[in-house]
Amino acid sequence: MTYDRTTIWLHWVTAFLVVTLWGLAQIIDFWPQGGSGRVNVRSLHVLLGMVLIVVMTLRVIWRHSGGRRLPPAEGGMLGLLAKLIHAVLYVALAVALVAGVANTWVRGDSFFGLFKLVSFAPGDRATRLLIGSVHELATNAILVVAGFHAAAALFHHFVQRDGVLRRMVPGG
Ligand code: HEM
Ligand code: HEM
């Protein structure tokens, strides 16, 4: 049995957005400070980040309403480990998204040059650095844990040759 189409769609949009957001964040520094290029790339990061907030909200609502939930593919400790990894991913995503919003807000950045957010702690460098670090730490944790999670799914598919990966593929 596979997950339903909505769950599958939401899973892959999440994965795509996380990787894109992380990649975008890495290239922000390529543009000179104060220039419009840098403002635009950062704004795109914030815009896609807000899309991910909507996607994750829908995902959690759907999971607790009509979404199909499947039992762990494996019994025993491995099943528990898979559940734990999924829970860590949800928590790390929540922390990263909340810290992302706080980061935008504390920095008081311009959004595509259209308007500027008013910082909630202007001139408070320590708070700004702390929020930036929490955001960075949570996003890096997602990447590492999701990498392990993806490797496990690929191991199931190509080595154990079972149907775990197909549970998350349309028509699988
Ligand atoms: C899971 C989703 C996200 C990922 C993977 C991600 C990733 C990152 C990374 C790796 C950085 C660079 C950290 C550093 O070097 O200081 C960053 C910076 C930032 N992120 Fe995110 N982020 C996500 C979501 C968000 C959201 C939802 C927002 C706001 C709505 C946001 C706003 C920002 C801002 C304002 C910066 C600072 C950019 C700069 O240094 O110029 N992020 N993000
Ligand atoms: C940033 C990337 C990713 C994130 C944040 C992520 C997150 C998650 C989460 C939270 C679940 C649990 C679903 C639930 O029960 O509510 C899940 C399930 C799953 N994911 Fe991912 N995922 C990512 C990338 C991937 C990749 C690249 C693959 C495949 C190579 C993959 C394959 C799967 C599979 C097969 C399941 C179902 C596992 C099962 O039924 O036991 N995921 N993912």
Tab-separated table of C-alpha atoms and ligand atoms in Angstrom:
chain	number	residue	atom	x	y	z
A	1	MET	CA	0.000	0.000	0.000
A	2	THR	CA	1.245	3.524	-0.826
A	3	TYR	CA	0.648	6.911	0.801
A	4	ASP	CA	-2.173	8.925	-0.770
A	5	ARG	CA	-1.402	11.347	-3.605
A	6	THR	CA	-1.703	14.482	-1.452
A	7	THR	CA	0.749	13.136	1.160
A	8	ILE	CA	3.170	12.115	-1.596
A	9	TRP	CA	2.891	15.490	-3.315
A	10	LEU	CA	3.419	17.383	-0.051
A	11	HIS	CA	6.459	15.183	0.801
A	12	TRP	CA	8.265	15.862	-2.477
A	13	VAL	CA	7.422	19.591	-2.518
A	14	THR	CA	8.873	19.768	1.013
A	15	ALA	CA	12.058	17.974	-0.051
A	16	PHE	CA	12.424	20.181	-3.155
A	17	LEU	CA	11.903	23.415	-1.201
A	18	VAL	CA	14.300	22.438	1.618
A	19	VAL	CA	17.117	21.688	-0.839
A	20	THR	CA	16.402	24.819	-2.937
A	21	LEU	CA	16.267	27.045	0.169
A	22	TRP	CA	19.535	25.659	1.456
A	23	GLY	CA	21.205	26.142	-1.934
A	24	LEU	CA	19.874	29.703	-2.285
A	25	ALA	CA	21.206	30.591	1.178
A	26	GLN	CA	24.682	29.406	0.147
A	27	ILE	CA	24.849	31.765	-2.849
A	28	ILE	CA	23.521	34.944	-1.149
A	29	ASP	CA	27.096	36.006	-0.318
A	30	PHE	CA	28.111	35.852	-4.002
A	31	TRP	CA	26.432	39.236	-4.475
A	32	PRO	CA	27.969	42.417	-2.988
A	33	GLN	CA	26.564	43.678	0.303
A	34	GLY	CA	23.852	46.330	-0.063
A	35	GLY	CA	23.325	45.593	-3.781
A	36	SER	CA	19.941	44.757	-5.289
A	37	GLY	CA	21.145	41.297	-6.460
A	38	ARG	CA	21.786	40.252	-2.878
A	39	VAL	CA	18.456	41.697	-1.711
A	40	ASN	CA	16.626	39.793	-4.473
A	41	VAL	CA	18.266	36.416	-3.769
A	42	ARG	CA	17.634	36.813	-0.031
A	43	SER	CA	14.035	37.869	-0.734
A	44	LEU	CA	13.540	34.803	-2.956
A	45	HIS	CA	14.818	32.686	-0.051
A	46	VAL	CA	12.298	34.344	2.270
A	47	LEU	CA	9.463	33.991	-0.279
A	48	LEU	CA	10.125	30.264	-0.831
A	49	GLY	CA	10.531	29.893	2.938
A	50	MET	CA	7.017	31.265	3.369
A	51	VAL	CA	5.736	28.858	0.718
A	52	LEU	CA	7.321	26.036	2.735
A	53	ILE	CA	5.560	27.285	5.882
A	54	VAL	CA	2.225	26.966	4.036
A	55	VAL	CA	3.175	23.524	2.650
A	56	MET	CA	4.213	22.233	6.093
A	57	THR	CA	1.042	23.619	7.704
A	58	LEU	CA	-1.084	21.835	5.068
A	59	ARG	CA	1.001	18.700	5.547
A	60	VAL	CA	0.447	18.565	9.298
A	61	ILE	CA	-3.297	19.321	8.935
A	62	TRP	CA	-3.653	16.663	6.197
A	63	ARG	CA	-1.688	14.090	8.219
A	64	HIS	CA	-4.152	14.566	11.104
A	65	SER	CA	-7.300	14.563	8.948
A	66	GLY	CA	-7.655	12.704	5.630
A	67	GLY	CA	-4.017	11.681	5.046
A	68	ARG	CA	-3.170	7.991	4.941
A	69	ARG	CA	-0.776	6.926	7.689
A	70	LEU	CA	1.119	3.699	7.240
A	71	PRO	CA	2.685	1.582	9.980
A	72	PRO	CA	6.529	1.473	10.048
A	73	ALA	CA	7.826	-0.667	7.189
A	74	GLU	CA	9.959	-2.642	9.639
A	75	GLY	CA	9.177	-3.965	13.098
A	76	GLY	CA	11.370	-3.659	16.192
A	77	MET	CA	14.202	-1.175	16.660
A	78	LEU	CA	14.499	-0.232	12.958
A	79	GLY	CA	10.819	0.719	12.809
A	80	LEU	CA	11.255	2.827	15.948
A	81	LEU	CA	14.365	4.457	14.461
A	82	ALA	CA	12.441	5.381	11.282
A	83	LYS	CA	9.664	6.919	13.395
A	84	LEU	CA	12.214	8.835	15.465
A	85	ILE	CA	13.902	10.193	12.331
A	86	HIS	CA	10.562	11.360	10.923
A	87	ALA	CA	9.777	13.095	14.246
A	88	VAL	CA	13.226	14.760	14.291
A	89	LEU	CA	12.627	16.001	10.731
A	90	TYR	CA	9.253	17.524	11.665
A	91	VAL	CA	10.709	19.215	14.790
A	92	ALA	CA	13.838	20.502	13.001
A	93	LEU	CA	11.645	21.860	10.181
A	94	ALA	CA	9.418	23.667	12.690
A	95	VAL	CA	12.452	25.204	14.464
A	96	ALA	CA	14.070	26.208	11.142
A	97	LEU	CA	10.888	27.839	9.853
A	98	VAL	CA	10.125	29.778	13.054
A	99	ALA	CA	13.783	30.855	13.339
A	100	GLY	CA	13.712	31.838	9.645
A	101	VAL	CA	10.791	34.192	10.212
A	102	ALA	CA	12.486	35.582	13.349
A	103	ASN	CA	15.699	36.018	11.344
A	104	THR	CA	13.930	38.045	8.663
A	105	TRP	CA	12.133	40.108	11.266
A	106	VAL	CA	15.157	40.844	13.501
A	107	ARG	CA	17.303	41.812	10.489
A	108	GLY	CA	14.709	44.236	9.153
A	109	ASP	CA	15.710	43.409	5.556
A	110	SER	CA	14.227	44.859	2.398
A	111	PHE	CA	11.825	42.515	0.546
A	112	PHE	CA	12.614	42.736	-3.197
A	113	GLY	CA	13.093	46.502	-2.631
A	114	LEU	CA	9.313	46.810	-2.194
A	115	PHE	CA	9.251	47.424	1.559
A	116	LYS	CA	11.455	47.042	4.610
A	117	LEU	CA	10.467	45.074	7.687
A	118	VAL	CA	10.873	46.961	10.956
A	119	SER	CA	13.340	45.020	13.152
A	120	PHE	CA	11.937	43.953	16.519
A	121	ALA	CA	15.389	44.406	18.105
A	122	PRO	CA	17.189	47.154	16.164
A	123	GLY	CA	20.933	47.329	16.845
A	124	ASP	CA	20.832	44.214	19.049
A	125	ARG	CA	23.655	42.289	17.398
A	126	ALA	CA	23.700	39.466	19.972
A	127	THR	CA	20.014	38.591	19.410
A	128	ARG	CA	20.467	38.788	15.667
A	129	LEU	CA	23.474	36.463	15.747
A	130	LEU	CA	21.717	34.041	18.093
A	131	ILE	CA	18.635	33.781	15.866
A	132	GLY	CA	20.818	33.421	12.762
A	133	SER	CA	22.758	30.594	14.426
A	134	VAL	CA	19.602	28.749	15.524
A	135	HIS	CA	18.268	29.006	11.955
A	136	GLU	CA	21.521	27.784	10.453
A	137	LEU	CA	21.918	24.942	12.964
A	138	ALA	CA	18.348	23.686	12.435
A	139	THR	CA	18.630	23.842	8.634
A	140	ASN	CA	21.964	22.003	8.655
A	141	ALA	CA	20.460	19.365	10.960
A	142	ILE	CA	17.592	18.871	8.483
A	143	LEU	CA	20.045	18.347	5.644
A	144	VAL	CA	22.095	15.773	7.573
A	145	VAL	CA	19.086	13.848	8.952
A	146	ALA	CA	17.212	13.988	5.622
A	147	GLY	CA	20.372	12.717	3.900
A	148	PHE	CA	20.432	9.722	6.216
A	149	HIS	CA	16.662	9.268	5.714
A	150	ALA	CA	17.042	9.347	1.908
A	151	ALA	CA	19.989	6.931	2.043
A	152	ALA	CA	17.859	4.511	4.093
A	153	ALA	CA	15.030	4.758	1.512
A	154	LEU	CA	17.497	4.074	-1.329
A	155	PHE	CA	19.036	1.165	0.607
A	156	HIS	CA	15.544	-0.363	0.946
A	157	HIS	CA	14.914	0.071	-2.753
A	158	PHE	CA	18.203	-1.004	-4.322
A	159	VAL	CA	19.691	-3.385	-1.748
A	160	GLN	CA	16.773	-4.913	0.116
A	161	ARG	CA	14.558	-4.564	-2.962
A	162	ASP	CA	11.380	-4.051	-0.929
A	163	GLY	CA	8.506	-1.587	-1.453
A	164	VAL	CA	9.401	1.108	1.122
A	165	LEU	CA	10.464	3.790	-1.387
A	166	ARG	CA	7.492	2.965	-3.636
A	167	ARG	CA	5.166	3.861	-0.710
A	168	MET	CA	6.192	7.495	-1.310
A	169	VAL	CA	6.037	7.419	-5.139
A	170	PRO	CA	2.872	8.205	-7.152
A	171	GLY	CA	1.454	4.983	-8.541
A	172	GLY	CA	4.151	3.029	-6.639
B	1	HEM	C1	13.784	24.572	5.842
B	1	HEM	C2	13.789	25.734	5.195
B	1	HEM	C3	14.997	26.642	5.197
B	1	HEM	C4	16.308	26.329	4.947
B	1	HEM	C5	16.892	24.970	4.568
B	1	HEM	C6	17.064	27.560	5.113
B	1	HEM	C7	18.444	27.660	5.010
B	1	HEM	C8	19.180	28.770	5.332
B	1	HEM	C9	20.610	28.809	5.447
B	1	HEM	C10	21.560	27.600	5.267
B	1	HEM	C11	20.966	30.095	5.737
B	1	HEM	C12	22.392	30.637	5.867
B	1	HEM	C13	22.727	30.758	7.330
B	1	HEM	C14	24.021	31.513	7.495
B	1	HEM	O1	25.008	31.199	6.839
B	1	HEM	O2	24.012	32.473	8.284
B	1	HEM	C15	19.747	30.879	5.799
B	1	HEM	C16	19.693	32.230	6.033
B	1	HEM	C17	18.522	32.958	6.100
B	1	HEM	N1	17.232	32.458	6.054
B	1	HEM	FE1	16.719	30.540	5.755
B	1	HEM	N2	16.196	28.595	5.431
B	1	HEM	C18	14.918	28.071	5.490
B	1	HEM	C19	13.747	28.751	5.772
B	1	HEM	C20	13.672	30.126	5.954
B	1	HEM	C21	12.454	30.863	6.182
B	1	HEM	C22	11.049	30.233	6.323
B	1	HEM	C23	12.787	32.182	6.268
B	1	HEM	C24	11.883	33.377	6.472
B	1	HEM	C25	10.611	33.433	6.189
B	1	HEM	C26	14.236	32.284	6.118
B	1	HEM	C27	14.982	33.449	6.169
B	1	HEM	C28	16.350	33.526	6.159
B	1	HEM	C29	17.105	34.764	6.253
B	1	HEM	C30	16.547	36.174	6.362
B	1	HEM	C31	18.467	34.406	6.228
B	1	HEM	C32	19.679	35.358	6.307
B	1	HEM	C33	20.177	35.575	4.921
B	1	HEM	C34	21.508	36.336	4.865
B	1	HEM	O3	22.414	35.993	5.634
B	1	HEM	O4	21.617	37.246	4.051
B	1	HEM	N3	14.736	31.007	5.930
B	1	HEM	N4	18.672	30.036	5.575
B	2	HEM	C1	14.724	17.381	2.758
B	2	HEM	C2	14.281	16.248	2.296
B	2	HEM	C3	13.263	15.361	2.974
B	2	HEM	C4	12.461	15.570	4.070
B	2	HEM	C5	12.397	16.818	4.952
B	2	HEM	C6	11.676	14.356	4.270
B	2	HEM	C7	10.753	14.170	5.300
B	2	HEM	C8	10.001	13.029	5.491
B	2	HEM	C9	9.085	12.822	6.570
B	2	HEM	C10	8.826	13.826	7.701
B	2	HEM	C11	8.503	11.605	6.393
B	2	HEM	C12	7.468	10.952	7.308
B	2	HEM	C13	6.109	11.041	6.705
B	2	HEM	C14	5.034	10.843	7.756
B	2	HEM	O1	4.886	9.719	8.254
B	2	HEM	O2	4.383	11.828	8.078
B	2	HEM	C15	9.054	11.026	5.187
B	2	HEM	C16	8.734	9.786	4.654
B	2	HEM	C17	9.391	9.192	3.606
B	2	HEM	N1	10.403	9.746	2.857
B	2	HEM	FE1	11.208	11.576	3.090
B	2	HEM	N2	11.998	13.451	3.292
B	2	HEM	C18	12.976	14.030	2.492
B	2	HEM	C19	13.580	13.452	1.398
B	2	HEM	C20	13.376	12.157	0.968
B	2	HEM	C21	14.106	11.518	-0.123
B	2	HEM	C22	15.198	12.210	-0.971
B	2	HEM	C23	13.609	10.254	-0.235
B	2	HEM	C24	13.973	9.140	-1.194
B	2	HEM	C25	15.172	8.976	-1.711
B	2	HEM	C26	12.558	10.095	0.775
B	2	HEM	C27	11.802	8.968	0.971
B	2	HEM	C28	10.811	8.811	1.903
B	2	HEM	C29	10.004	7.603	2.052
B	2	HEM	C30	10.111	6.324	1.213
B	2	HEM	C31	9.109	7.839	3.114
B	2	HEM	C32	8.086	6.835	3.684
B	2	HEM	C33	8.808	6.031	4.737
B	2	HEM	C34	7.884	5.024	5.419
B	2	HEM	O3	6.744	4.860	5.022
B	2	HEM	O4	8.360	4.405	6.398
B	2	HEM	N3	12.466	11.269	1.485
B	2	HEM	N4	9.978	11.913	4.655
